[in-house]
Tab-separated table of C-alpha atoms and ligand atoms in Angstrom:
chain	number	residue	atom	x	y	z
A	1	THR	CA	374.455	-7.511	-94.647
A	2	ASP	CA	374.400	-8.276	-90.913
A	3	ILE	CA	370.977	-6.577	-90.620
A	4	ARG	CA	369.902	-9.058	-93.703
A	5	ARG	CA	371.474	-12.027	-91.827
A	6	THR	CA	369.001	-11.152	-88.518
A	7	LEU	CA	366.222	-10.315	-90.462
A	8	LEU	CA	366.549	-13.130	-92.602
A	9	GLU	CA	367.258	-15.700	-88.870
A	10	MET	CA	363.997	-13.915	-87.495
A	11	PHE	CA	361.756	-15.263	-90.741
A	12	THR	CA	363.734	-18.392	-89.739
A	13	ASN	CA	362.569	-18.264	-86.814
A	14	ALA	CA	358.800	-17.320	-87.329
A	15	GLU	CA	358.762	-20.444	-89.384
A	16	GLY	CA	356.146	-18.547	-92.188
A	17	GLU	CA	354.347	-16.784	-89.749
A	18	TYR	CA	354.235	-12.486	-89.685
A	19	VAL	CA	356.560	-10.528	-88.148
A	20	SER	CA	355.194	-7.653	-87.582
A	21	GLY	CA	357.114	-4.323	-88.599
A	22	GLN	CA	357.188	-2.401	-85.264
A	23	ARG	CA	359.134	-5.762	-83.655
A	24	ILE	CA	361.146	-5.383	-86.569
A	25	SER	CA	362.537	-2.135	-85.975
A	26	ASP	CA	362.771	-2.695	-81.945
A	27	LEU	CA	364.665	-6.261	-82.850
A	28	LEU	CA	366.908	-4.269	-85.711
A	29	GLY	CA	367.409	-1.414	-83.344
A	30	CYS	CA	366.200	0.944	-87.242
A	31	SER	CA	363.349	2.859	-88.225
A	32	ARG	CA	360.021	1.780	-89.658
A	33	THR	CA	361.792	2.808	-93.130
A	34	ALA	CA	364.631	1.101	-92.910
A	35	VAL	CA	363.073	-2.158	-92.346
A	36	TRP	CA	361.150	-1.431	-95.338
A	37	LYS	CA	364.426	-0.667	-97.302
A	38	HIS	CA	365.878	-3.766	-96.094
A	39	ILE	CA	362.883	-5.868	-96.837
A	40	GLU	CA	363.108	-4.061	-100.543
A	41	ASP	CA	366.748	-5.581	-101.197
A	42	LEU	CA	365.782	-9.346	-99.502
A	43	ARG	CA	363.000	-8.813	-102.903
A	44	LYS	CA	365.724	-8.496	-105.173
A	45	GLU	CA	367.823	-11.351	-103.372
A	46	GLY	CA	364.449	-12.975	-104.746
A	47	TYR	CA	363.112	-14.068	-101.094
A	48	GLU	CA	359.022	-13.727	-102.106
A	49	LEU	CA	357.735	-11.519	-98.626
A	50	GLU	CA	354.036	-10.912	-98.710
A	51	ALA	CA	353.331	-7.626	-96.775
A	52	VAL	CA	350.043	-7.436	-94.677
A	53	ARG	CA	348.468	-4.750	-92.820
A	54	LYS	CA	348.319	-4.834	-89.197
A	55	LYS	CA	349.742	-8.159	-89.749
A	56	GLY	CA	353.448	-6.828	-90.563
A	57	TYR	CA	355.517	-9.210	-93.427
A	58	ARG	CA	356.264	-13.263	-93.900
A	59	ILE	CA	358.084	-15.249	-95.463
A	60	VAL	CA	356.683	-17.240	-98.649
A	61	THR	CA	359.408	-18.707	-100.345
A	62	LYS	CA	363.456	-18.337	-100.328
A	63	PRO	CA	365.029	-17.931	-103.620
A	64	ASN	CA	366.335	-21.574	-104.951
A	65	LYS	CA	368.994	-20.038	-104.409
A	66	VAL	CA	372.607	-20.950	-102.928
A	67	SER	CA	373.877	-17.152	-102.009
A	68	THR	CA	375.649	-16.796	-99.301
A	69	ASN	CA	372.840	-15.430	-96.909
A	70	GLU	CA	371.416	-19.024	-97.379
A	71	LEU	CA	374.628	-20.681	-96.571
A	72	LEU	CA	375.493	-18.608	-94.174
A	73	LEU	CA	372.101	-18.738	-91.943
A	74	GLY	CA	372.898	-21.415	-88.689
A	75	LEU	CA	376.621	-22.530	-90.558
A	76	HIS	CA	377.991	-23.399	-87.385
A	77	THR	CA	381.634	-24.188	-88.693
A	78	LYS	CA	384.488	-22.764	-87.496
A	79	LYS	CA	386.485	-21.899	-90.938
A	80	ILE	CA	384.609	-24.314	-94.015
A	81	GLY	CA	382.316	-21.927	-95.223
A	82	GLN	CA	383.119	-19.044	-93.093
A	83	ASN	CA	384.823	-16.672	-95.897
A	84	LEU	CA	382.347	-17.229	-99.135
A	85	HIS	CA	382.237	-16.429	-102.043
A	86	TYR	CA	378.938	-16.358	-104.169
A	87	GLU	CA	378.573	-15.793	-107.895
A	88	GLU	CA	375.585	-16.940	-110.293
A	89	THR	CA	378.290	-17.742	-113.266
A	90	VAL	CA	381.635	-18.389	-113.666
A	91	GLU	CA	383.775	-20.290	-115.814
A	92	SER	CA	385.034	-22.558	-113.244
A	93	THR	CA	384.828	-22.630	-109.184
A	94	GLN	CA	388.738	-23.488	-109.660
A	95	LYS	CA	389.618	-20.601	-111.589
A	96	ILE	CA	388.799	-18.091	-109.509
A	97	ALA	CA	389.928	-20.767	-106.532
A	98	HIS	CA	392.790	-20.371	-107.515
A	99	ARG	CA	393.504	-16.600	-108.007
A	100	LEU	CA	392.193	-16.461	-104.435
A	101	ALA	CA	394.494	-18.963	-102.660
A	102	GLN	CA	397.552	-16.963	-104.727
A	103	GLU	CA	395.636	-13.812	-103.008
A	104	GLY	CA	395.665	-15.287	-99.623
A	105	ALA	CA	392.629	-16.318	-99.423
A	106	VAL	CA	392.086	-17.878	-95.650
A	107	GLU	CA	391.807	-21.518	-95.285
A	108	GLY	CA	388.388	-22.911	-95.101
A	109	THR	CA	387.497	-19.539	-98.140
A	110	VAL	CA	384.490	-21.237	-100.720
A	111	ILE	CA	384.061	-20.501	-103.978
A	112	VAL	CA	380.108	-21.350	-104.971
A	113	ALA	CA	378.956	-20.660	-108.421
A	114	GLU	CA	375.186	-21.251	-109.009
A	115	GLU	CA	376.151	-22.995	-113.092
A	116	GLN	CA	379.760	-22.876	-114.659
A	117	THR	CA	380.300	-22.272	-117.871
A	118	ALA	CA	383.203	-24.133	-118.423
A	119	GLY	CA	383.318	-26.607	-114.966
A	120	ARG	CA	386.047	-28.729	-115.364
A	121	GLY	CA	386.754	-32.609	-114.592
A	122	ARG	CA	390.502	-34.862	-114.615
A	123	LEU	CA	392.762	-34.551	-117.318
A	124	ALA	CA	391.019	-31.915	-119.343
A	125	ARG	CA	387.814	-33.369	-119.182
A	126	LYS	CA	383.935	-31.227	-118.524
A	127	TRP	CA	381.893	-31.164	-116.028
A	128	TYR	CA	378.271	-30.075	-116.494
A	129	SER	CA	377.081	-27.864	-114.687
A	130	PRO	CA	373.849	-26.450	-114.848
A	131	LYS	CA	372.017	-23.399	-113.543
A	132	TYR	CA	370.047	-24.108	-109.597
A	133	THR	CA	370.475	-27.561	-109.892
A	134	GLY	CA	373.602	-28.614	-108.327
A	135	VAL	CA	376.267	-27.668	-106.112
A	136	TRP	CA	379.421	-26.507	-107.672
A	137	MET	CA	381.901	-25.143	-105.533
A	138	SER	CA	385.749	-24.788	-104.853
A	139	ILE	CA	387.158	-25.296	-101.315
A	140	ILE	CA	390.288	-23.603	-100.135
A	141	LEU	CA	392.870	-25.238	-97.075
A	142	ARG	CA	396.376	-24.749	-96.443
A	143	PRO	CA	397.231	-27.848	-94.798
A	144	ALA	CA	401.093	-28.361	-93.958
A	145	ILE	CA	401.120	-31.371	-95.821
A	146	PRO	CA	403.782	-32.324	-97.879
A	147	PRO	CA	402.245	-32.534	-101.918
A	148	GLN	CA	402.159	-36.029	-102.069
A	149	HIS	CA	399.677	-36.331	-99.435
A	150	ALA	CA	397.053	-34.243	-101.051
A	151	PRO	CA	395.382	-36.692	-102.751
A	152	GLN	CA	394.176	-37.797	-99.347
A	153	LEU	CA	392.419	-34.737	-99.015
A	154	THR	CA	390.227	-36.275	-101.925
A	155	LEU	CA	389.253	-39.239	-99.923
A	156	LEU	CA	388.321	-37.253	-96.992
A	157	ALA	CA	386.493	-35.119	-99.208
A	158	ALA	CA	384.576	-37.826	-100.242
A	159	VAL	CA	384.060	-39.325	-96.693
A	160	ALA	CA	383.029	-36.168	-96.084
A	161	ILE	CA	379.857	-35.750	-98.711
A	162	VAL	CA	379.156	-38.816	-98.060
A	163	GLN	CA	378.295	-38.887	-94.726
A	164	ALA	CA	376.496	-35.244	-95.280
A	165	ILE	CA	374.366	-37.105	-98.334
A	166	GLN	CA	374.047	-39.796	-95.710
A	167	GLU	CA	372.403	-36.816	-93.923
A	168	VAL	CA	370.626	-34.706	-95.263
A	169	THR	CA	368.722	-37.547	-98.000
A	170	ASN	CA	367.982	-41.798	-97.392
A	171	VAL	CA	370.109	-42.070	-100.420
A	172	LEU	CA	373.225	-44.117	-99.372
A	173	PRO	CA	376.125	-43.544	-102.274
A	174	ASP	CA	379.836	-45.720	-102.672
A	175	ILE	CA	382.687	-44.576	-103.258
A	176	LYS	CA	384.685	-45.445	-106.250
A	177	TRP	CA	388.142	-44.259	-106.365
A	178	PRO	CA	390.047	-42.122	-106.767
A	179	ASN	CA	387.155	-39.611	-106.741
A	180	ASP	CA	384.035	-40.629	-107.968
A	181	ILE	CA	380.569	-41.178	-105.894
A	182	LEU	CA	378.178	-42.992	-107.021
A	183	VAL	CA	374.143	-44.423	-106.214
A	184	ASN	CA	372.916	-47.447	-108.001
A	185	ASN	CA	376.986	-47.285	-110.057
A	186	LYS	CA	375.396	-43.560	-111.706
A	187	LYS	CA	377.798	-40.697	-111.044
A	188	LEU	CA	376.526	-38.438	-108.956
A	189	VAL	CA	379.768	-36.588	-107.255
A	190	GLY	CA	382.485	-35.504	-109.030
A	191	ILE	CA	386.084	-34.283	-107.209
A	192	LEU	CA	388.839	-32.798	-108.173
A	193	THR	CA	391.608	-31.690	-106.049
A	194	GLU	CA	394.694	-29.638	-107.042
A	195	MET	CA	396.923	-27.622	-105.293
A	196	GLN	CA	399.858	-25.015	-105.250
A	197	ALA	CA	402.933	-26.170	-103.544
A	198	ASP	CA	406.302	-26.579	-103.447
A	199	VAL	CA	408.511	-29.587	-103.542
A	200	GLU	CA	408.560	-29.896	-99.682
A	201	GLN	CA	405.080	-28.113	-98.865
A	202	VAL	CA	401.768	-27.796	-99.565
A	203	HIS	CA	400.286	-23.838	-100.160
A	204	SER	CA	397.391	-24.482	-100.936
A	205	VAL	CA	394.737	-27.413	-101.382
A	206	ILE	CA	391.734	-26.554	-103.896
A	207	ILE	CA	388.715	-29.336	-103.634
A	208	GLY	CA	386.396	-28.995	-106.249
A	209	VAL	CA	383.152	-30.233	-106.094
A	210	GLY	CA	380.583	-30.902	-108.077
A	211	ILE	CA	377.119	-32.580	-106.901
A	212	ASN	CA	374.340	-33.698	-109.113
A	213	VAL	CA	371.409	-32.349	-106.529
A	214	ASN	CA	367.893	-31.791	-108.618
A	215	GLN	CA	368.064	-32.395	-112.373
A	216	LYS	CA	365.633	-34.497	-114.020
A	217	LEU	CA	367.409	-37.323	-115.904
A	218	GLU	CA	366.331	-35.170	-119.228
A	219	HIS	CA	368.698	-32.418	-118.107
A	220	PHE	CA	371.985	-33.813	-118.257
A	221	ASP	CA	373.128	-34.256	-121.810
A	222	SER	CA	372.685	-36.660	-123.476
A	223	ASP	CA	376.272	-38.196	-123.824
A	224	ILE	CA	375.972	-38.397	-119.744
A	225	GLN	CA	372.491	-39.787	-119.126
A	226	HIS	CA	373.661	-43.423	-119.172
A	227	LEU	CA	375.620	-42.326	-116.266
A	228	ALA	CA	374.797	-39.251	-114.471
A	229	THR	CA	372.178	-39.180	-111.993
A	230	SER	CA	371.279	-36.740	-109.375
A	231	LEU	CA	370.037	-36.667	-105.724
A	232	SER	CA	366.365	-35.872	-106.748
A	233	ILE	CA	366.591	-38.849	-109.178
A	234	GLU	CA	367.406	-41.116	-106.253
A	235	GLU	CA	364.961	-39.272	-103.417
A	236	GLN	CA	362.292	-38.665	-105.732
A	237	LYS	CA	361.849	-35.191	-104.527
A	238	GLU	CA	363.944	-31.690	-104.457
A	239	VAL	CA	366.699	-31.706	-102.102
A	240	ASN	CA	368.273	-28.437	-100.369
A	241	ARG	CA	371.489	-27.943	-102.111
A	242	ALA	CA	372.357	-25.410	-98.647
A	243	ALA	CA	371.143	-27.444	-96.215
A	244	LEU	CA	373.495	-30.041	-98.072
A	245	MET	CA	376.075	-27.689	-98.036
A	246	GLN	CA	375.966	-26.783	-94.674
A	247	ALA	CA	376.216	-30.151	-93.747
A	248	ILE	CA	379.227	-31.310	-96.160
A	249	PHE	CA	381.490	-28.053	-94.595
A	250	LEU	CA	380.079	-29.521	-91.286
A	251	LYS	CA	381.392	-32.905	-91.877
A	252	MET	CA	384.565	-31.910	-93.700
A	253	GLU	CA	385.740	-29.503	-90.783
A	254	SER	CA	385.722	-32.417	-88.105
A	255	LEU	CA	387.263	-34.930	-90.521
A	256	TYR	CA	389.749	-31.988	-91.472
A	257	GLU	CA	390.600	-31.484	-87.898
A	258	ASP	CA	391.002	-35.095	-86.757
A	259	TYR	CA	393.039	-35.198	-90.099
A	260	LEU	CA	395.330	-32.732	-88.803
A	261	GLU	CA	395.495	-33.841	-85.570
A	262	ASN	CA	395.769	-37.536	-85.740
A	263	GLY	CA	396.848	-38.302	-89.384
A	264	PHE	CA	394.735	-40.454	-92.291
A	265	GLY	CA	393.674	-43.358	-90.149
A	266	LEU	CA	389.928	-42.100	-89.659
A	267	VAL	CA	389.689	-41.015	-92.760
A	268	LYS	CA	391.366	-44.319	-94.741
A	269	HIS	CA	389.457	-46.171	-92.359
A	270	LEU	CA	386.191	-44.552	-92.891
A	271	TRP	CA	386.689	-44.355	-97.054
A	272	GLU	CA	387.529	-47.743	-97.093
A	273	SER	CA	383.836	-48.613	-95.405
A	274	TYR	CA	382.484	-46.958	-98.546
A	275	SER	CA	384.447	-47.860	-100.955
A	276	ILE	CA	382.680	-50.727	-103.798
A	277	SER	CA	386.219	-51.577	-105.545
A	278	ILE	CA	388.575	-52.779	-102.433
A	279	GLY	CA	388.052	-56.218	-102.224
A	280	LYS	CA	386.857	-56.637	-105.251
A	281	ARG	CA	388.167	-57.551	-108.999
A	282	ILE	CA	388.696	-54.577	-111.388
A	283	ILE	CA	389.766	-53.044	-114.112
A	284	ALA	CA	391.940	-50.144	-114.048
A	285	ARG	CA	393.293	-48.208	-117.177
A	286	THR	CA	395.635	-45.711	-116.966
A	287	LEU	CA	397.654	-43.588	-119.396
A	288	LYS	CA	399.873	-46.227	-120.394
A	289	ALA	CA	398.586	-49.336	-119.451
A	290	THR	CA	395.540	-51.136	-118.322
A	291	ILE	CA	395.165	-53.397	-115.127
A	292	GLU	CA	393.076	-56.032	-114.177
A	293	GLY	CA	393.435	-57.949	-110.700
A	294	HIS	CA	391.914	-57.396	-107.074
A	295	ALA	CA	392.168	-53.528	-105.772
A	296	LYS	CA	393.307	-55.007	-101.941
A	297	GLY	CA	393.004	-51.493	-100.435
A	298	ILE	CA	394.987	-47.805	-100.534
A	299	THR	CA	397.931	-46.658	-98.735
A	300	ASN	CA	398.809	-43.923	-96.464
A	301	ASP	CA	399.225	-42.128	-99.812
A	302	GLY	CA	395.952	-42.198	-101.461
A	303	VAL	CA	397.352	-44.992	-103.600
A	304	LEU	CA	395.499	-47.761	-104.597
A	305	LEU	CA	396.941	-51.139	-104.589
A	306	LEU	CA	396.198	-53.428	-107.410
A	307	GLU	CA	397.038	-57.551	-107.119
A	308	ASP	CA	397.153	-58.771	-110.797
A	309	ASP	CA	397.246	-62.545	-111.353
A	310	ASN	CA	400.694	-62.984	-110.991
A	311	GLY	CA	401.450	-61.455	-107.898
A	312	THR	CA	402.607	-58.581	-108.829
A	313	VAL	CA	401.062	-55.757	-106.630
A	314	HIS	CA	400.550	-52.364	-108.930
A	315	HIS	CA	400.814	-48.823	-107.162
A	316	ILE	CA	398.196	-47.005	-108.993
A	317	HIS	CA	398.417	-43.506	-108.772
A	318	SER	CA	395.974	-42.062	-111.463
A	319	ALA	CA	393.463	-44.327	-113.689
A	320	ASP	CA	389.791	-44.924	-113.941
A	321	ILE	CA	388.146	-47.830	-112.829
A	322	GLU	CA	385.318	-50.070	-113.408
A	323	LEU	CA	384.800	-53.560	-111.648
A	324	SER	CA	385.439	-56.774	-113.864
A	325	SER	CA	382.665	-59.222	-114.942
A	326	LYS	CA	384.899	-62.123	-114.360
B	401	LIG	P1	386.143	-36.906	-113.665
B	401	LIG	O1	387.057	-36.425	-115.312
B	401	LIG	O2	386.230	-37.720	-113.430
B	401	LIG	O3	384.925	-36.702	-114.169
B	401	LIG	C1	384.190	-35.939	-115.472
B	401	LIG	C2	383.342	-37.266	-116.593
B	401	LIG	O4	382.009	-36.916	-115.696
B	401	LIG	C3	383.484	-36.566	-118.003
B	401	LIG	O5	383.585	-37.074	-119.326
B	401	LIG	C4	381.616	-36.397	-117.772
B	401	LIG	O6	381.640	-38.063	-118.824
B	401	LIG	C5	381.340	-37.116	-116.374
B	401	LIG	N1	380.784	-35.900	-115.763
B	401	LIG	C6	380.410	-34.946	-116.878
B	401	LIG	N2	379.465	-34.244	-116.062
B	401	LIG	C7	379.073	-34.667	-115.803
B	401	LIG	C8	377.946	-34.584	-113.998
B	401	LIG	N3	377.286	-33.488	-114.163
B	401	LIG	N4	377.499	-35.394	-113.710
B	401	LIG	C9	377.985	-36.919	-114.123
B	401	LIG	N5	378.978	-36.999	-114.679
B	401	LIG	C10	379.245	-36.325	-115.651
B	401	LIG	C11	385.648	-35.443	-112.321
B	401	LIG	O7	385.946	-35.420	-113.172
B	401	LIG	C12	385.542	-33.980	-111.230
B	401	LIG	C13	384.227	-33.046	-111.692
B	401	LIG	C14	384.495	-31.765	-110.753
B	401	LIG	C15	383.742	-30.812	-110.562
B	401	LIG	C16	383.368	-29.551	-110.425
B	401	LIG	S1	382.307	-28.690	-110.232
B	401	LIG	C17	383.433	-27.311	-109.185
B	401	LIG	C18	384.473	-27.304	-109.374
B	401	LIG	N6	384.280	-26.333	-110.713
B	401	LIG	C19	385.230	-27.290	-111.603
B	401	LIG	O8	385.451	-26.234	-112.520
B	401	LIG	N7	385.216	-28.634	-111.416
B	401	LIG	C20	384.952	-28.805	-109.958
């Protein structure tokens, strides 16, 4: 696989021009026959390679996949994304992440799939994850923090994703507490943070990220068509999923390093700056009650502070919120 990566790097640098078989075999230090075999392997992975006598090989199209090769090529993180588990079809990447975390997977391990057949949201809701159209991944972190701080990592992930989207596309998303990323009030991203912990200490935090990237409106199931959107709907062109994921890994790693060193301050500040709900009048529906009032901000634990009309400040740990029309 190292050889294959070098080969891909070579073709990528050639930017669609031919690379001669001789040059490849010199650079890889293997025979022309071995080169041909590696080319065949790449073809099996979905790369379309053209071979022309006396000119050599050139890459015509890359597969529309977020395979390990695509993700590792040019990835400049230290940890996040460096250990990758790639699958075509899974029930849920969260499920695999839980198992791998238990088995001792290193920090920064990412599980990515082209499709999820039982992708999940919060409270046992469903997350639609159709094939080749989105980013469906779970990231394993192992911060030495108490369990009640784990929600901070949801907010950290949200900030990293917004920044990455702004870098890779022209879309300017908003964050809705606690875990939604919206464009024009439609859901673009869902984040689901789960953890393995005892009372005092987190063992692992598993951040599940679902991003609608290249779906067209008609790809969405009818029950979410009115409330969902994708990057390509907003951009009106296809977006490279691997490039987006790489940008997320980079942003996330730098925020995470700062978080471990200096605490939640920077993430909190950035998160509040991207949030559409803070400073507004909102309605929060918790499992027990519906509360309307002014969203004052978030605490250091990522808890939403909601002041009702009697001046009572409620600490909201989990709820669905919407902007109030009053
Ligand atoms: P949530 O509970 O906030 O949102 C779930 C709700 O969002 C659903 O009830 C539905 O209304 C709507 N919805 C479902 N699918 C989509 C979609 N593709 N786009 C927009 N809206 C949708 C959000 O939960 C957390 C989702 C995390 C998903 C990731 S994907 C990788 C990882 N694996 C896994 O099983 N879950 C996470």
